[in-house]
Amino acid sequence: MTPSTGQPRMQGQYKANSITLHGAVAMGTGVMIGAGIFALTGQIAELAGPWFSLSFIVGAIVTALSAYSYIKMSNAWPSSGGIAMILQKCYGRGAVTAGAALLMALSMVIAESLVARTFATYVLRPFGVTGGPLVPILAVTVILFAFLVNIAGNRSVGLFSLVMATLKIGGIALFGIAALWASGFSFAAASETGRDFTATGFVASVALAILAFKGFTTITNSGAEITEPNRNVGRAIMISIALCVVVYLLVAFGVGSSLTIDRIIAARDYSLAEAAEPALGRAGFLLTVFLAAVATASGLLASVFAVSRMLAMLTDMKLIPHSHFGMSGQIQRHTLIYTVVIASALAVFFDLGRIASLGAFFYLIMDMTIHWGVFRYRRQEIGAAGAVLLAAIGSDAAVLAAFTAMKLQSDPAIVLYAAIAIGAVFGFLRIYLGQWTATPGDGHAEHKAGGS
């Protein structure tokens, strides 16, 4: 039991000062720069048209507003409880806290299936395969690879993520620069197109751009383990977002310089590979496929670890039920298996577009819940500016409304699936916990490293 909270400690999981600032940045970018750029570029272009590169800028602005709540709360209570800690500090132990935290975990599992299918799509491009059963088969295979590396131990995950983050940031940035250079810094995506693009479509595209940045929350979830967390959590988050903005813009301009907007949309699931060959030749195409494989595999590896630990944390906090199903070992080993099974199922039954849409719905609802909780219950205590918190809620709401409107036109079924899933999560946890909220901030979920 932890002395200050009376909660059971997850033994051996949290070590104070075990993650440096550089390590935290590598962890955040490792999750962000995966399917975020390789799969979502084409999908964002489908909604935003020739202005798709601006979607990443607006997405970064909305993400920076969102990060404000996480940074202020983490500065006040650096914790390995992360998002669950923030929610419980605001709403207490109830269905609102559990439901929003579980939505975050599910959005990360959804992202894993997105990353896995992106890996498969790019790896199969040199063989001319764009669909069929090989895509889900290879997607499940890479998810199983991430599982095997994770059970090898935390040290393997940390070292692999750091090396891969360095390789893929440098490689992807070089792709963008080389593609721009080869095109003479022209922007083919701005050419004439027969499609009509609306302001609503552009705002809706920001929902997908936000998915490319939401990996910064991984840093929040490791707050108590980062050196000087009261300073470095916020610094790591902002550095990660800034690095990703640069990389994403280089890629967007690189793709836009090689392909017209119609070609980007036609190859939306593998637009970087499609852009590489005309700009950089066959060698550039193969290098892009390699970078995609590295980026998606390493992003998946980091995400599987983060999700399994988050689910274990929620179980430890008694916010969600847990069944061993006859398995032995630690709870996190069980949640790791659950994570892999769910991600594999999604990778088999949903395409990239629907996977990304589900993730956007789940994440935006969770994000607004956090901002409202901080505004309503904690802003004075942590010295947060109410105007910034309201701006974060407003921007999320505007993006969610536009995205919902576009999906109701193009794929109403996915809106229904998302609504049913969100309602089921909160409804089930309301029954399980017996209340929506408790006294705000009671039942602390600190989980500080080294004892507290």
Short mmCIF file of C-alpha atoms in Angstrom, two decimals:
data_model
loop_
_atom_site.label_atom_id
_atom_site.label_comp_id
_atom_site.label_asym_id
_atom_site.label_seq_id
_atom_site.Cartn_x
_atom_site.Cartn_y
_atom_site.Cartn_z
CA MET A 1 0.00 0.00 0.00
CA THR A 2 1.18 3.53 -0.64
CA PRO A 3 1.53 5.48 2.63
CA SER A 4 -0.22 8.60 1.40
CA THR A 5 -3.08 7.08 -0.55
CA GLY A 6 -3.85 3.67 0.84
CA GLN A 7 -3.82 2.38 -2.74
CA PRO A 8 -2.00 -0.81 -3.73
CA ARG A 9 1.28 -0.08 -5.46
CA MET A 10 2.13 -1.75 -8.74
CA GLN A 11 5.42 -3.14 -7.66
CA GLY A 12 8.50 -2.67 -9.77
CA GLN A 13 6.74 -0.58 -12.39
CA TYR A 14 7.77 2.98 -11.46
CA LYS A 15 11.30 4.26 -10.86
CA ALA A 16 11.96 7.89 -10.02
CA ASN A 17 14.40 9.74 -12.32
CA SER A 18 14.56 6.77 -14.70
CA ILE A 19 13.58 8.83 -17.78
CA THR A 20 15.69 11.83 -18.87
CA LEU A 21 14.35 14.84 -20.76
CA HIS A 22 15.78 13.41 -23.99
CA GLY A 23 14.25 10.04 -23.21
CA ALA A 24 10.85 11.60 -22.60
CA VAL A 25 11.05 13.50 -25.90
CA ALA A 26 12.04 10.30 -27.72
CA MET A 27 9.13 8.48 -26.07
CA GLY A 28 6.62 11.15 -27.12
CA THR A 29 7.85 11.48 -30.69
CA GLY A 30 8.18 7.71 -30.92
CA VAL A 31 4.44 7.35 -30.42
CA MET A 32 3.52 10.40 -32.51
CA ILE A 33 5.61 9.82 -35.61
CA GLY A 34 4.15 6.56 -36.77
CA ALA A 35 0.90 6.16 -38.65
CA GLY A 36 0.30 9.82 -37.84
CA ILE A 37 2.23 10.91 -40.89
CA PHE A 38 2.30 7.82 -43.10
CA ALA A 39 -1.41 6.98 -43.07
CA LEU A 40 -3.09 10.24 -42.15
CA THR A 41 -1.50 12.55 -44.74
CA GLY A 42 -3.71 11.20 -47.52
CA GLN A 43 -6.82 11.09 -45.35
CA ILE A 44 -6.27 14.69 -44.24
CA ALA A 45 -5.80 15.73 -47.89
CA GLU A 46 -9.10 14.05 -48.75
CA LEU A 47 -10.90 16.44 -46.39
CA ALA A 48 -8.76 19.60 -46.63
CA GLY A 49 -7.74 19.52 -50.29
CA PRO A 50 -4.74 21.62 -51.36
CA TRP A 51 -4.60 23.18 -47.90
CA PHE A 52 -3.85 19.88 -46.19
CA SER A 53 -0.42 21.04 -44.97
CA LEU A 54 -2.12 23.82 -43.00
CA SER A 55 -4.19 21.18 -41.21
CA PHE A 56 -1.03 20.06 -39.43
CA ILE A 57 -0.33 23.62 -38.28
CA VAL A 58 -3.87 24.10 -36.96
CA GLY A 59 -3.73 20.64 -35.41
CA ALA A 60 -0.53 21.60 -33.62
CA ILE A 61 -2.15 24.80 -32.30
CA VAL A 62 -5.17 22.89 -30.98
CA THR A 63 -2.83 20.28 -29.47
CA ALA A 64 -0.74 22.99 -27.79
CA LEU A 65 -3.92 24.42 -26.23
CA SER A 66 -4.85 20.93 -25.06
CA ALA A 67 -1.37 20.28 -23.67
CA TYR A 68 -1.80 23.26 -21.33
CA SER A 69 -4.18 21.33 -19.04
CA TYR A 70 -1.91 18.28 -18.93
CA ILE A 71 1.21 20.35 -18.25
CA LYS A 72 -0.35 22.42 -15.46
CA MET A 73 -1.76 19.34 -13.72
CA SER A 74 1.49 17.39 -14.15
CA ASN A 75 3.49 20.31 -12.75
CA ALA A 76 1.30 20.29 -9.66
CA TRP A 77 1.10 16.51 -9.28
CA PRO A 78 3.78 14.70 -11.31
CA SER A 79 2.48 11.17 -11.43
CA SER A 80 2.67 7.88 -13.23
CA GLY A 81 -1.12 7.93 -12.99
CA GLY A 82 -1.03 10.40 -15.88
CA ILE A 83 -4.43 11.00 -17.42
CA ALA A 84 -6.17 8.85 -14.82
CA MET A 85 -4.62 11.01 -12.10
CA ILE A 86 -5.79 14.22 -13.79
CA LEU A 87 -9.34 12.93 -14.16
CA GLN A 88 -9.54 11.61 -10.60
CA LYS A 89 -8.17 14.87 -9.20
CA CYS A 90 -11.03 16.64 -11.00
CA TYR A 91 -13.99 14.26 -10.82
CA GLY A 92 -13.10 11.83 -8.04
CA ARG A 93 -13.57 8.09 -8.32
CA GLY A 94 -16.57 7.58 -10.56
CA ALA A 95 -17.78 6.73 -14.04
CA VAL A 96 -16.69 10.07 -15.54
CA THR A 97 -13.07 9.47 -14.50
CA ALA A 98 -13.08 5.80 -15.46
CA GLY A 99 -14.96 6.31 -18.71
CA ALA A 100 -12.80 9.16 -20.00
CA ALA A 101 -9.60 7.34 -19.02
CA LEU A 102 -10.80 4.16 -20.72
CA LEU A 103 -11.67 6.16 -23.86
CA MET A 104 -8.09 7.39 -23.91
CA ALA A 105 -6.78 3.83 -23.58
CA LEU A 106 -9.13 2.63 -26.30
CA SER A 107 -8.12 5.48 -28.62
CA MET A 108 -4.52 4.33 -28.17
CA VAL A 109 -5.47 0.72 -28.94
CA ILE A 110 -7.27 2.00 -32.04
CA ALA A 111 -4.10 3.89 -32.97
CA GLU A 112 -2.16 0.64 -32.68
CA SER A 113 -4.39 -1.05 -35.24
CA LEU A 114 -4.00 2.03 -37.47
CA VAL A 115 -0.22 1.82 -37.15
CA ALA A 116 -0.24 -1.93 -37.84
CA ARG A 117 -2.32 -1.62 -41.01
CA THR A 118 -0.12 1.27 -42.15
CA PHE A 119 2.96 -0.91 -41.63
CA ALA A 120 1.39 -3.65 -43.74
CA THR A 121 0.25 -1.26 -46.47
CA TYR A 122 3.70 0.24 -46.96
CA VAL A 123 5.67 -3.01 -46.67
CA LEU A 124 3.48 -4.59 -49.37
CA ARG A 125 3.78 -1.64 -51.81
CA PRO A 126 7.03 -2.86 -53.47
CA PHE A 127 5.14 -6.04 -54.40
CA GLY A 128 2.20 -4.17 -55.89
CA VAL A 129 -0.21 -5.35 -53.19
CA THR A 130 -2.75 -2.69 -52.16
CA GLY A 131 -5.37 -4.81 -50.42
CA GLY A 132 -6.59 -8.32 -49.79
CA PRO A 133 -5.96 -10.67 -46.87
CA LEU A 134 -2.20 -10.02 -46.72
CA VAL A 135 -2.77 -6.55 -45.22
CA PRO A 136 -4.55 -7.71 -42.03
CA ILE A 137 -2.30 -10.78 -41.77
CA LEU A 138 0.86 -8.66 -41.82
CA ALA A 139 -0.78 -6.11 -39.49
CA VAL A 140 -1.47 -8.80 -36.89
CA THR A 141 2.07 -10.12 -37.33
CA VAL A 142 3.67 -6.78 -36.46
CA ILE A 143 1.35 -6.42 -33.44
CA LEU A 144 2.57 -9.81 -32.22
CA PHE A 145 6.16 -8.63 -32.76
CA ALA A 146 5.46 -5.62 -30.52
CA PHE A 147 4.03 -7.98 -27.90
CA LEU A 148 7.14 -10.17 -27.92
CA VAL A 149 9.49 -7.20 -27.57
CA ASN A 150 7.38 -5.82 -24.71
CA ILE A 151 7.45 -9.03 -22.71
CA ALA A 152 11.25 -8.98 -23.05
CA GLY A 153 11.25 -6.15 -20.52
CA ASN A 154 11.03 -2.38 -20.12
CA ARG A 155 14.72 -1.81 -20.87
CA SER A 156 14.31 -3.32 -24.33
CA VAL A 157 11.36 -1.02 -25.03
CA GLY A 158 13.18 2.12 -23.89
CA LEU A 159 16.39 1.45 -25.83
CA PHE A 160 14.58 0.39 -29.00
CA SER A 161 12.28 3.44 -28.88
CA LEU A 162 15.18 5.88 -28.44
CA VAL A 163 17.17 4.46 -31.37
CA MET A 164 14.13 4.23 -33.65
CA ALA A 165 12.92 7.74 -32.80
CA THR A 166 16.29 9.18 -33.83
CA LEU A 167 16.37 7.19 -37.08
CA LYS A 168 12.88 7.97 -38.20
CA ILE A 169 12.87 11.69 -37.37
CA GLY A 170 16.09 12.17 -39.32
CA GLY A 171 15.04 9.91 -42.19
CA ILE A 172 11.55 11.33 -42.63
CA ALA A 173 12.86 14.91 -42.49
CA LEU A 174 15.40 14.04 -45.18
CA PHE A 175 12.61 12.58 -47.32
CA GLY A 176 10.69 15.86 -47.17
CA ILE A 177 13.73 18.00 -47.93
CA ALA A 178 14.86 15.75 -50.80
CA ALA A 179 11.38 15.64 -52.35
CA LEU A 180 11.10 19.44 -52.19
CA TRP A 181 14.56 19.84 -53.68
CA ALA A 182 13.82 17.41 -56.52
CA SER A 183 10.62 19.27 -57.40
CA GLY A 184 12.28 22.69 -57.47
CA PHE A 185 10.19 23.69 -54.45
CA SER A 186 6.95 23.66 -56.46
CA PHE A 187 3.66 22.51 -54.95
CA ALA A 188 1.82 20.20 -57.33
CA ALA A 189 -1.03 19.66 -54.86
CA ALA A 190 -2.16 23.24 -55.45
CA SER A 191 -2.97 22.45 -59.12
CA GLU A 192 -6.49 22.37 -60.51
CA THR A 193 -8.76 19.61 -59.30
CA GLY A 194 -12.32 18.64 -60.07
CA ARG A 195 -13.17 18.15 -56.41
CA ASP A 196 -14.87 20.70 -54.17
CA PHE A 197 -13.35 21.31 -50.73
CA THR A 198 -15.19 23.25 -48.02
CA ALA A 199 -14.27 25.11 -44.86
CA THR A 200 -16.12 22.44 -42.89
CA GLY A 201 -13.95 19.79 -44.53
CA PHE A 202 -10.82 21.67 -43.58
CA VAL A 203 -11.90 21.98 -39.93
CA ALA A 204 -12.86 18.29 -39.94
CA SER A 205 -9.39 17.40 -41.26
CA VAL A 206 -7.90 18.93 -38.12
CA ALA A 207 -9.47 16.07 -36.13
CA LEU A 208 -7.19 13.64 -37.97
CA ALA A 209 -4.22 15.99 -37.66
CA ILE A 210 -4.75 16.02 -33.89
CA LEU A 211 -4.40 12.22 -33.91
CA ALA A 212 -0.91 12.73 -35.33
CA PHE A 213 0.02 14.72 -32.20
CA LYS A 214 -1.89 13.03 -29.39
CA GLY A 215 1.06 10.80 -28.51
CA PHE A 216 2.31 13.59 -26.22
CA THR A 217 0.00 12.16 -23.55
CA THR A 218 2.45 9.24 -23.22
CA ILE A 219 4.81 11.70 -21.55
CA THR A 220 2.11 12.72 -19.06
CA ASN A 221 1.60 9.08 -18.14
CA SER A 222 5.27 8.80 -17.11
CA GLY A 223 5.38 12.02 -15.08
CA ALA A 224 6.77 10.64 -11.81
CA GLU A 225 9.57 8.79 -13.60
CA ILE A 226 10.95 11.78 -15.53
CA THR A 227 13.88 13.67 -14.01
CA GLU A 228 12.77 17.01 -12.48
CA PRO A 229 9.17 16.29 -13.52
CA ASN A 230 7.81 19.67 -12.43
CA ARG A 231 9.94 21.24 -15.18
CA ASN A 232 10.64 18.49 -17.67
CA VAL A 233 7.16 17.08 -18.29
CA GLY A 234 6.04 20.35 -19.84
CA ARG A 235 9.32 20.86 -21.67
CA ALA A 236 9.26 17.34 -23.10
CA ILE A 237 5.67 17.78 -24.32
CA MET A 238 6.32 21.08 -26.07
CA ILE A 239 9.61 19.93 -27.62
CA SER A 240 7.91 16.78 -28.93
CA ILE A 241 5.07 18.75 -30.48
CA ALA A 242 7.50 21.24 -32.04
CA LEU A 243 9.65 18.47 -33.53
CA CYS A 244 6.58 16.78 -34.98
CA VAL A 245 5.32 20.02 -36.54
CA VAL A 246 8.62 20.42 -38.40
CA VAL A 247 8.67 16.78 -39.55
CA TYR A 248 4.99 16.75 -40.57
CA LEU A 249 5.29 19.98 -42.56
CA LEU A 250 8.39 18.74 -44.37
CA VAL A 251 6.54 15.58 -45.31
CA ALA A 252 3.36 17.43 -46.33
CA PHE A 253 5.30 19.79 -48.57
CA GLY A 254 7.38 16.91 -49.90
CA VAL A 255 4.27 14.91 -50.84
CA GLY A 256 2.53 17.99 -52.21
CA SER A 257 5.52 18.85 -54.37
CA SER A 258 5.46 15.44 -56.09
CA LEU A 259 1.75 14.64 -56.41
CA THR A 260 -1.42 16.48 -57.36
CA ILE A 261 -4.15 16.52 -54.76
CA ASP A 262 -6.14 13.95 -56.75
CA ARG A 263 -3.19 11.53 -56.76
CA ILE A 264 -2.63 12.04 -53.03
CA ILE A 265 -6.24 11.15 -52.35
CA ALA A 266 -6.15 8.15 -54.70
CA ALA A 267 -3.12 6.81 -52.80
CA ARG A 268 -4.27 8.04 -49.41
CA ASP A 269 -3.15 4.93 -47.50
CA TYR A 270 0.40 5.04 -48.92
CA SER A 271 0.82 8.61 -50.17
CA LEU A 272 4.46 8.99 -49.05
CA ALA A 273 5.53 5.94 -51.01
CA GLU A 274 3.56 7.17 -54.01
CA ALA A 275 5.29 10.55 -53.81
CA ALA A 276 8.78 9.14 -53.36
CA GLU A 277 9.24 7.37 -56.69
CA PRO A 278 8.58 10.30 -59.08
CA ALA A 279 10.65 12.64 -56.91
CA LEU A 280 13.50 10.38 -55.79
CA GLY A 281 13.43 7.34 -58.08
CA ARG A 282 13.19 3.66 -57.16
CA ALA A 283 15.85 3.95 -54.46
CA GLY A 284 13.92 6.79 -52.81
CA PHE A 285 10.73 4.75 -53.01
CA LEU A 286 12.35 1.77 -51.28
CA LEU A 287 13.92 4.04 -48.66
CA THR A 288 10.51 5.54 -47.90
CA VAL A 289 9.01 2.07 -47.49
CA PHE A 290 11.85 1.22 -45.09
CA LEU A 291 11.28 4.43 -43.11
CA ALA A 292 7.56 3.67 -42.94
CA ALA A 293 8.28 0.20 -41.59
CA VAL A 294 10.68 1.57 -38.96
CA ALA A 295 8.38 4.41 -37.92
CA THR A 296 5.24 2.33 -37.65
CA ALA A 297 6.89 -0.65 -35.94
CA SER A 298 8.60 1.53 -33.33
CA GLY A 299 5.48 3.62 -32.79
CA LEU A 300 3.46 0.46 -32.27
CA LEU A 301 6.03 -0.86 -29.82
CA ALA A 302 5.89 2.27 -27.67
CA SER A 303 2.09 2.46 -27.82
CA VAL A 304 1.49 -1.18 -26.82
CA PHE A 305 3.66 -0.66 -23.75
CA ALA A 306 1.92 2.61 -22.82
CA VAL A 307 -1.60 1.21 -23.23
CA SER A 308 -0.94 -1.97 -21.28
CA ARG A 309 0.47 0.06 -18.42
CA MET A 310 -2.42 2.50 -18.49
CA LEU A 311 -4.96 -0.35 -18.33
CA ALA A 312 -2.99 -1.91 -15.48
CA MET A 313 -3.08 1.46 -13.69
CA LEU A 314 -6.86 1.71 -14.08
CA THR A 315 -7.20 -1.84 -12.73
CA ASP A 316 -4.90 -0.98 -9.82
CA MET A 317 -7.07 2.05 -9.05
CA LYS A 318 -10.20 -0.18 -9.05
CA LEU A 319 -11.73 1.95 -11.82
CA ILE A 320 -12.25 -0.91 -14.26
CA PRO A 321 -12.97 -4.61 -13.65
CA HIS A 322 -10.32 -7.20 -14.35
CA SER A 323 -10.33 -10.92 -15.01
CA HIS A 324 -7.22 -13.09 -15.10
CA PHE A 325 -8.90 -15.63 -17.43
CA GLY A 326 -6.72 -18.26 -15.80
CA MET A 327 -3.47 -16.44 -16.61
CA SER A 328 -0.63 -16.15 -14.12
CA GLY A 329 1.82 -13.29 -13.67
CA GLN A 330 1.46 -9.54 -13.19
CA ILE A 331 -1.64 -7.58 -14.20
CA GLN A 332 0.30 -5.61 -16.80
CA ARG A 333 1.14 -8.85 -18.58
CA HIS A 334 -2.59 -9.56 -18.77
CA THR A 335 -3.45 -6.06 -20.01
CA LEU A 336 -0.68 -6.37 -22.58
CA ILE A 337 -2.42 -9.46 -23.96
CA TYR A 338 -5.82 -7.73 -23.93
CA THR A 339 -4.32 -4.76 -25.79
CA VAL A 340 -2.79 -6.96 -28.48
CA VAL A 341 -5.99 -8.99 -28.97
CA ILE A 342 -8.21 -5.89 -29.35
CA ALA A 343 -5.75 -4.12 -31.66
CA SER A 344 -5.46 -7.25 -33.81
CA ALA A 345 -9.24 -7.56 -34.11
CA LEU A 346 -9.57 -3.92 -35.19
CA ALA A 347 -6.75 -4.33 -37.70
CA VAL A 348 -8.57 -7.28 -39.25
CA PHE A 349 -12.12 -5.88 -39.41
CA PHE A 350 -11.66 -2.11 -40.03
CA ASP A 351 -9.91 -0.18 -42.78
CA LEU A 352 -7.57 2.76 -42.12
CA GLY A 353 -10.23 5.41 -42.59
CA ARG A 354 -12.67 3.95 -40.09
CA ILE A 355 -9.94 3.18 -37.57
CA ALA A 356 -8.74 6.79 -37.67
CA SER A 357 -12.31 8.10 -37.34
CA LEU A 358 -13.01 6.01 -34.23
CA GLY A 359 -9.78 7.23 -32.67
CA ALA A 360 -10.67 10.85 -33.34
CA PHE A 361 -14.11 10.55 -31.73
CA PHE A 362 -12.78 8.81 -28.61
CA TYR A 363 -9.84 11.15 -28.12
CA LEU A 364 -11.74 14.43 -28.57
CA ILE A 365 -14.46 13.41 -26.09
CA MET A 366 -11.81 12.43 -23.53
CA ASP A 367 -9.84 15.63 -24.13
CA MET A 368 -12.83 17.91 -23.57
CA THR A 369 -13.69 16.00 -20.39
CA ILE A 370 -10.22 16.73 -19.02
CA HIS A 371 -10.31 20.43 -19.90
CA TRP A 372 -13.73 20.91 -18.34
CA GLY A 373 -12.66 19.10 -15.17
CA VAL A 374 -9.55 21.24 -14.81
CA PHE A 375 -11.54 24.42 -15.50
CA ARG A 376 -14.38 23.51 -13.14
CA TYR A 377 -12.42 22.08 -10.20
CA ARG A 378 -8.68 22.77 -10.30
CA ARG A 379 -7.78 25.89 -12.29
CA GLN A 380 -7.36 28.20 -9.28
CA GLU A 381 -5.37 25.65 -7.31
CA ILE A 382 -2.88 25.09 -10.11
CA GLY A 383 -2.85 28.67 -11.41
CA ALA A 384 -4.28 27.83 -14.84
CA ALA A 385 -5.74 30.54 -17.07
CA GLY A 386 -9.45 29.96 -17.56
CA ALA A 387 -9.38 31.56 -21.02
CA VAL A 388 -6.84 29.01 -22.29
CA LEU A 389 -8.87 26.10 -20.88
CA LEU A 390 -12.06 27.40 -22.51
CA ALA A 391 -10.20 27.92 -25.79
CA ALA A 392 -9.08 24.29 -25.65
CA ILE A 393 -12.65 23.10 -25.07
CA GLY A 394 -14.00 25.36 -27.82
CA SER A 395 -11.44 24.28 -30.41
CA ASP A 396 -12.01 20.60 -29.63
CA ALA A 397 -15.78 21.09 -29.88
CA ALA A 398 -15.53 22.91 -33.21
CA VAL A 399 -13.31 20.22 -34.69
CA LEU A 400 -15.53 17.41 -33.35
CA ALA A 401 -18.68 19.06 -34.75
CA ALA A 402 -17.16 19.52 -38.21
CA PHE A 403 -15.74 16.00 -38.24
CA THR A 404 -19.08 14.51 -37.19
CA ALA A 405 -20.90 16.49 -39.90
CA MET A 406 -18.51 15.25 -42.59
CA LYS A 407 -18.72 11.64 -41.42
CA LEU A 408 -22.53 11.75 -41.30
CA GLN A 409 -22.38 12.53 -45.01
CA SER A 410 -19.66 10.08 -46.04
CA ASP A 411 -19.88 7.24 -43.50
CA PRO A 412 -22.78 7.58 -41.04
CA ALA A 413 -22.22 4.03 -39.75
CA ILE A 414 -18.91 4.97 -38.12
CA VAL A 415 -20.62 7.83 -36.25
CA LEU A 416 -23.18 5.32 -34.96
CA TYR A 417 -20.44 2.85 -33.96
CA ALA A 418 -18.58 5.59 -32.08
CA ALA A 419 -21.73 6.82 -30.29
CA ILE A 420 -22.70 3.29 -29.23
CA ALA A 421 -19.16 2.52 -28.01
CA ILE A 422 -18.85 5.76 -26.02
CA GLY A 423 -22.30 5.30 -24.49
CA ALA A 424 -21.50 1.69 -23.62
CA VAL A 425 -18.21 2.63 -21.92
CA PHE A 426 -19.74 5.27 -19.68
CA GLY A 427 -22.94 3.27 -19.05
CA PHE A 428 -21.11 0.10 -18.04
CA LEU A 429 -18.72 1.95 -15.73
CA ARG A 430 -21.61 3.88 -14.16
CA ILE A 431 -23.13 0.52 -13.21
CA TYR A 432 -19.78 -0.91 -12.10
CA LEU A 433 -18.76 2.07 -9.92
CA GLY A 434 -22.25 3.06 -8.79
CA GLN A 435 -21.74 6.83 -9.25
CA TRP A 436 -20.82 9.36 -11.92
CA THR A 437 -18.51 11.47 -9.74
CA ALA A 438 -17.32 11.63 -6.17
CA THR A 439 -15.93 14.54 -4.19
CA PRO A 440 -13.51 16.10 -6.69
CA GLY A 441 -9.98 14.95 -6.07
CA ASP A 442 -10.70 12.25 -3.49
CA GLY A 443 -9.08 8.83 -3.72
CA HIS A 444 -5.81 10.19 -5.05
CA ALA A 445 -4.11 8.32 -7.90
CA GLU A 446 -0.64 9.65 -7.33
CA HIS A 447 1.48 6.51 -7.84
CA LYS A 448 4.62 8.52 -7.29
CA ALA A 449 7.87 6.74 -7.86
CA GLY A 450 9.96 5.83 -4.90
CA GLY A 451 7.18 6.08 -2.39
CA SER A 452 5.22 9.07 -1.14
#
